[in-house]
Amino acid sequence: MLARIGFLAPILVFLAAFFGYPLVANFTMALREYTAASFYTGEAPFVGFANYATVLGDPVFGTALFNTAVFTVASLAFQFGIGLALAVFFQRHFPLNGVLRSMLLIPWLLPLVVSGTVWRWIFDQEYGVLNQTLLGLGLIDAGIPWLSSTAMALPSVTVANIWVGIPFNMVILYGGLQSIPAHLYEAASLDGAGPWQRFRHVTWPLLRPVSAVVLMLGLVYTLKVFDVIMVLTQGGPANATQTLTTWSYSLSFQELDFGLGAAVGNLLIVIALVFALFYLRGLRSSAGAPTRERR
Amino acid sequence: MAVHRRVRTAFTTVAALAIVGVLLFPLYWMVNASFQPATGLLQTPPRWFPVGGTLDGYRQALQSQGLPLLNSIVIAAGTVALTLALSVPASYALSRFRMRGAGALLFALLLVQMVPGIVMANALYAVMNQTGLLSTHLALILADSTVAVPFAVLILRAFMVTIPTELSEAAMVDGAGHARVLWSVVLPVSRNAMITAALFAFLFAWADFLFAVTLNTDDSVMPVTVGIYRFIGAHTADWNGVMATGVIASIPAAILLVVAQRYVAAGVTGGALKD
């Protein structure tokens, strides 16, 4: 018994101090007027749900919620679609397959700040390679303000984020494809199924559990993206790329109203947890799937 | 037939090279820009190759980012050490002992990975402020470990449950206690899983920007991610310096990819799929 406690005590203390306490602190901070002064005076008057009311009544809330939804859905759709196409492509046998596949992982391993910085240079209105190429090809007459116009900023930031997420989707989906038994494809071929029918009737249904995991993890991860947006646009121009995450940051660390920042953060937790529970349910039901099939 | 097939695989390889070329173009563009003289970056059409390149960008990068790079190394190494120290014994206990609450603990570890970083940053700022840890390496090591520890426990435990119990039972019959079994039996066989966990703890900490930008109020412990961020703000025109810093900050990831390829793949999939 003592041994058990000895092995687990360090991590339990750590979790309590650096997850339990912060989460509780965040919950109570959101109920208080917690500003920069509170850190010096130690006084943070209890205000009940006033912070939530302020946040929900702020026009930025609607913008941030909308941006978060667009950013997340578009990121997931394209990361998954491109990742799946690549995974299917790399199932073929050809020289250099392994080397090229692992090279595709590099964008995922880079610090997001670095990826964001590279994209900021690509999107540069005057000297960025994107505008220079489009101008050179005669497709546009003047450089497009990718990051500084309210219309283009959100799509541009989303493109950068899609690029970052493709490798993760590809690797997991590739793993899922590898676990589909080859004899199913052979049987389908014998039945006269073409490539598209094999994908439609063998690959797609058998890949569903893995797809669900990838999409859920991608969703929870994309909801909290911070680095890419901060480096590219800081949430601007005029809140055009403000998401719940960047807004929470700016309320807490730029306007120094930690109570408001905590309130937005707690709303974000609720959203993430709702999807997380879906994910965990999905894990359980996909683990149960083989048993049902055997019956 | 054989010739036909060879032409087809050759064509596939060419197509694959093209795909990789397109997807990695941003990285090529970073390296290209890092070697350009400042004037070369501001001309139309762009210079597609770093011919007549210069190391000015790198000189500038090292001058301003020397200390941040050092800070990043200290923070990442500290995070690896703390993460392993906490997660190895915990994983051993979770894989060997039957006890109440083990399932709940694993569930909690899965859930806490979904807590948005900004929420943690907000609350940890208050915690670090109260404990006087703001703007210290330790604050960032502790904060980064909140990301790395749950991940490491899930990876290590998933591996340790596959170790046959006969192995540790034999040692226990010979009179070894749990600490001894962990140290001399389980750890040596778990080497690969530990490397994977350590690798990802390092990468998480190296790449961290959110904690670094919120839990630091002065520049002395600023890591390289914040270094680049500040650098862009101050030198928007010196893109060669910015890109050189980006290249330098990416080197650990590049080295890890080359040296530890299979651990990387194991980590990417292991983190996503429970058991």
Coordinates of C-alpha atoms in Angstrom, one line a residue, chain B:
Chain B
M1 CA 4.4 -5.6 -68.5
A2 CA 7.4 -5.2 -66.3
V3 CA 8.5 -2.1 -68.2
H4 CA 5.0 -0.7 -68.0
R5 CA 5.0 -1.2 -64.2
R6 CA 8.4 0.4 -63.8
V7 CA 7.3 3.4 -65.8
R8 CA 4.3 3.6 -63.5
T9 CA 6.2 3.5 -60.2
A10 CA 8.7 6.1 -61.6
F11 CA 5.8 8.3 -62.5
T12 CA 4.4 7.8 -58.9
T13 CA 7.7 8.8 -57.4
V14 CA 7.8 12.0 -59.5
A15 CA 4.3 12.8 -58.4
A16 CA 5.2 12.2 -54.8
L17 CA 8.3 14.5 -55.1
A18 CA 6.0 17.2 -56.6
I19 CA 3.6 16.9 -53.7
V20 CA 6.3 17.1 -51.1
G21 CA 7.9 20.0 -53.0
V22 CA 4.6 22.0 -52.9
L23 CA 3.9 21.2 -49.2
L24 CA 7.4 22.0 -48.1
F25 CA 7.7 25.1 -50.2
P26 CA 7.1 27.5 -47.2
L27 CA 10.1 25.8 -45.5
Y28 CA 12.3 26.2 -48.5
W29 CA 11.2 29.9 -48.7
M30 CA 12.3 30.4 -45.1
V31 CA 15.7 28.9 -45.7
N32 CA 16.0 30.9 -49.0
A33 CA 15.1 34.1 -47.3
S34 CA 17.5 33.5 -44.4
F35 CA 20.5 33.5 -46.8
Q36 CA 19.4 36.6 -48.8
P37 CA 20.9 40.0 -48.3
A38 CA 18.3 42.4 -46.9
T39 CA 18.0 44.2 -50.2
G40 CA 17.5 40.9 -52.1
L41 CA 14.3 40.3 -50.2
L42 CA 12.8 43.6 -51.3
Q43 CA 12.9 43.2 -55.0
T44 CA 10.6 42.2 -57.8
P45 CA 10.6 39.5 -59.1
P46 CA 11.7 37.6 -55.9
R47 CA 15.1 35.8 -55.9
W48 CA 14.1 32.1 -56.1
F49 CA 17.6 30.8 -55.1
P50 CA 20.0 32.1 -52.5
V51 CA 22.8 32.8 -55.1
G52 CA 25.2 35.3 -53.8
G53 CA 23.9 34.6 -50.4
T54 CA 25.0 36.1 -47.1
L55 CA 25.2 35.0 -43.5
D56 CA 24.2 38.4 -42.3
G57 CA 20.8 37.1 -41.2
Y58 CA 22.4 34.4 -39.1
R59 CA 24.9 36.9 -37.6
Q60 CA 22.0 39.1 -36.6
A61 CA 19.9 36.2 -35.3
L62 CA 22.7 34.8 -33.1
Q63 CA 23.5 38.3 -31.8
S64 CA 19.9 38.9 -30.6
Q65 CA 18.8 35.4 -30.0
G66 CA 21.8 33.9 -28.2
L67 CA 20.3 34.2 -24.7
P68 CA 16.7 33.2 -25.8
L69 CA 18.2 30.0 -27.4
L70 CA 20.0 29.2 -24.2
N71 CA 16.8 29.8 -22.2
S72 CA 14.9 27.5 -24.6
I73 CA 17.4 24.7 -24.0
V74 CA 17.3 25.1 -20.2
I75 CA 13.5 25.1 -20.2
A76 CA 13.1 22.2 -22.6
A77 CA 15.7 20.1 -20.7
G78 CA 14.0 20.9 -17.4
T79 CA 10.6 19.9 -18.8
V80 CA 12.0 16.6 -20.0
A81 CA 13.5 15.8 -16.6
L82 CA 10.4 16.8 -14.6
T83 CA 8.1 15.0 -16.9
L84 CA 10.0 11.7 -16.7
A85 CA 10.4 12.0 -13.0
L86 CA 6.7 12.4 -12.5
S87 CA 5.3 10.1 -15.2
V88 CA 7.6 7.0 -15.0
P89 CA 6.6 6.0 -11.4
A90 CA 3.0 6.9 -12.1
S91 CA 2.9 4.8 -15.3
Y92 CA 4.5 1.9 -13.5
A93 CA 1.9 2.1 -10.7
L94 CA -1.0 2.4 -13.2
S95 CA 0.2 -0.6 -15.2
R96 CA 1.1 -2.9 -12.3
F97 CA -1.2 -2.3 -9.3
R98 CA -4.8 -3.1 -9.3
M99 CA -6.4 -0.3 -7.4
R100 CA -9.5 1.8 -7.1
G101 CA -9.4 5.2 -8.8
A102 CA -6.8 4.1 -11.5
G103 CA -9.5 4.4 -14.2
A104 CA -10.6 7.8 -12.9
L105 CA -7.0 9.0 -13.0
L106 CA -6.5 7.9 -16.6
F107 CA -9.7 9.5 -17.6
A108 CA -8.6 12.8 -15.9
L109 CA -5.3 12.7 -17.8
L110 CA -7.2 12.3 -21.0
L111 CA -9.6 15.2 -20.2
V112 CA -7.0 17.7 -18.9
Q113 CA -5.3 17.5 -22.3
M114 CA -8.4 19.2 -23.7
V115 CA -8.2 22.2 -21.4
P116 CA -7.3 25.1 -23.6
G117 CA -3.8 26.5 -22.9
I118 CA -5.1 30.1 -22.5
V119 CA -7.2 29.0 -19.5
M120 CA -4.1 27.4 -17.9
A121 CA -2.1 30.5 -18.7
N122 CA -4.7 32.8 -17.1
A123 CA -4.8 30.8 -13.9
L124 CA -1.1 29.9 -13.8
Y125 CA -0.3 33.6 -14.0
A126 CA -2.1 34.1 -10.7
V127 CA -0.4 31.1 -9.2
M128 CA 3.1 32.1 -10.3
N129 CA 2.5 35.6 -9.1
Q130 CA 1.5 34.5 -5.7
T131 CA 4.4 32.2 -5.4
G132 CA 6.9 34.7 -6.8
L133 CA 7.8 32.4 -9.6
L134 CA 6.8 34.8 -12.5
S135 CA 9.7 35.3 -14.9
T136 CA 11.7 32.3 -13.8
H137 CA 12.8 29.2 -15.7
L138 CA 11.0 27.1 -13.2
A139 CA 7.7 28.7 -13.9
L140 CA 7.9 27.8 -17.5
I141 CA 9.2 24.3 -16.8
L142 CA 6.2 23.7 -14.5
A143 CA 3.8 25.1 -17.0
D144 CA 5.2 23.2 -19.9
S145 CA 5.1 20.0 -17.9
T146 CA 1.3 20.4 -17.6
V147 CA 1.2 19.7 -21.3
A148 CA 3.9 17.0 -21.3
V149 CA 3.0 14.9 -18.2
P150 CA -0.5 13.6 -19.3
F151 CA 0.8 12.7 -22.7
A152 CA 3.8 10.9 -21.2
V153 CA 1.8 8.9 -18.7
L154 CA -0.6 7.7 -21.4
I155 CA 2.3 6.7 -23.7
L156 CA 4.4 5.0 -21.0
R157 CA 1.5 3.2 -19.4
A158 CA 0.2 1.9 -22.7
F159 CA 3.7 0.4 -23.2
M160 CA 4.2 -0.9 -19.7
V161 CA 1.0 -2.9 -19.7
T162 CA 2.4 -4.9 -22.6
I163 CA 5.4 -6.0 -20.5
P164 CA 4.8 -9.6 -19.4
T165 CA 4.2 -9.8 -15.6
E166 CA 6.4 -12.9 -15.4
L167 CA 9.4 -10.6 -15.8
S168 CA 8.8 -8.5 -12.8
E169 CA 7.4 -11.5 -10.7
A170 CA 10.6 -13.4 -11.2
A171 CA 12.5 -10.4 -9.9
M172 CA 10.1 -10.1 -6.9
V173 CA 10.6 -13.8 -6.0
D174 CA 14.3 -13.0 -5.9
G175 CA 13.5 -10.4 -3.2
A176 CA 13.4 -7.2 -5.2
G177 CA 10.9 -4.4 -4.2
H178 CA 8.8 -2.3 -6.6
A179 CA 11.4 0.4 -6.8
R180 CA 14.1 -2.2 -7.7
V181 CA 11.8 -3.9 -10.3
L182 CA 11.0 -0.5 -11.9
W183 CA 14.6 0.5 -12.0
S184 CA 16.3 -2.7 -13.2
V185 CA 13.5 -4.6 -15.0
V186 CA 10.9 -2.3 -16.3
L187 CA 13.0 0.8 -17.2
P188 CA 15.5 -1.1 -19.4
V189 CA 12.7 -2.7 -21.5
S190 CA 10.7 0.6 -21.7
R191 CA 13.6 2.5 -23.2
N192 CA 11.8 3.2 -26.5
A193 CA 8.6 4.5 -24.9
M194 CA 10.7 6.7 -22.6
I195 CA 12.6 8.2 -25.5
T196 CA 9.3 8.9 -27.2
A197 CA 7.8 10.6 -24.1
A198 CA 11.0 12.6 -23.6
L199 CA 11.2 13.6 -27.2
F200 CA 7.7 15.0 -27.2
A201 CA 8.2 16.7 -23.8
F202 CA 11.2 18.4 -25.4
L203 CA 9.3 19.5 -28.5
F204 CA 6.3 20.8 -26.5
A205 CA 8.5 22.9 -24.3
W206 CA 10.7 24.1 -27.2
A207 CA 7.7 25.2 -29.2
D208 CA 5.8 26.8 -26.3
F209 CA 4.8 30.3 -27.0
L210 CA 1.6 30.9 -24.9
F211 CA 3.2 30.2 -21.5
A212 CA 6.4 32.0 -22.4
V213 CA 4.6 35.1 -23.5
T214 CA 2.2 35.2 -20.5
L215 CA 4.4 34.0 -17.6
N216 CA 7.4 36.3 -18.4
T217 CA 7.4 39.9 -17.6
D218 CA 11.0 40.6 -18.2
D219 CA 13.3 39.4 -21.0
S220 CA 16.0 37.5 -19.0
V221 CA 14.2 34.2 -19.3
M222 CA 12.5 34.8 -22.7
P223 CA 12.8 31.7 -24.9
V224 CA 13.4 31.8 -28.6
T225 CA 9.7 31.6 -29.6
V226 CA 9.0 34.9 -27.9
G227 CA 12.4 36.1 -29.2
I228 CA 11.2 35.7 -32.8
Y229 CA 7.9 37.3 -32.0
R230 CA 9.5 40.4 -30.5
F231 CA 12.0 40.4 -33.3
I232 CA 9.3 40.6 -36.0
G233 CA 7.6 43.4 -34.1
A234 CA 10.8 45.4 -34.0
H235 CA 12.5 44.6 -37.3
T236 CA 9.7 44.1 -39.9
A237 CA 12.2 44.9 -42.6
D238 CA 15.0 42.6 -41.6
W239 CA 13.3 39.5 -42.9
N240 CA 16.6 37.7 -43.4
G241 CA 17.3 38.0 -39.7
V242 CA 13.8 36.8 -38.8
M243 CA 14.0 33.9 -41.1
A244 CA 17.4 32.9 -39.9
T245 CA 16.1 32.9 -36.4
G246 CA 13.2 30.7 -37.6
V247 CA 15.7 28.3 -39.2
I248 CA 17.8 28.1 -36.0
A249 CA 14.7 27.6 -33.9
S250 CA 13.6 24.7 -36.2
I251 CA 16.9 22.9 -35.9
P252 CA 16.0 20.7 -32.9
A253 CA 12.9 19.5 -34.7
A254 CA 14.9 18.7 -37.9
I255 CA 17.5 16.8 -35.9
L256 CA 14.9 14.9 -34.0
L257 CA 13.1 14.0 -37.2
V258 CA 16.3 12.6 -38.7
V259 CA 17.7 10.8 -35.6
A260 CA 14.5 9.6 -34.1
Q261 CA 12.1 9.1 -37.0
R262 CA 10.4 6.0 -35.6
Y263 CA 9.9 7.5 -32.1
V264 CA 8.2 10.5 -33.8
A265 CA 5.8 8.4 -35.6
A266 CA 5.1 6.4 -32.5
G267 CA 4.4 9.6 -30.6
V268 CA 2.1 11.1 -33.1
T269 CA -0.1 8.0 -33.2
G270 CA 0.3 7.1 -29.6
G271 CA -0.9 10.5 -28.5
A272 CA -4.0 10.2 -30.5
L273 CA -5.2 6.7 -29.8
K274 CA -5.7 5.5 -26.3
D275 CA -4.1 2.0 -25.7

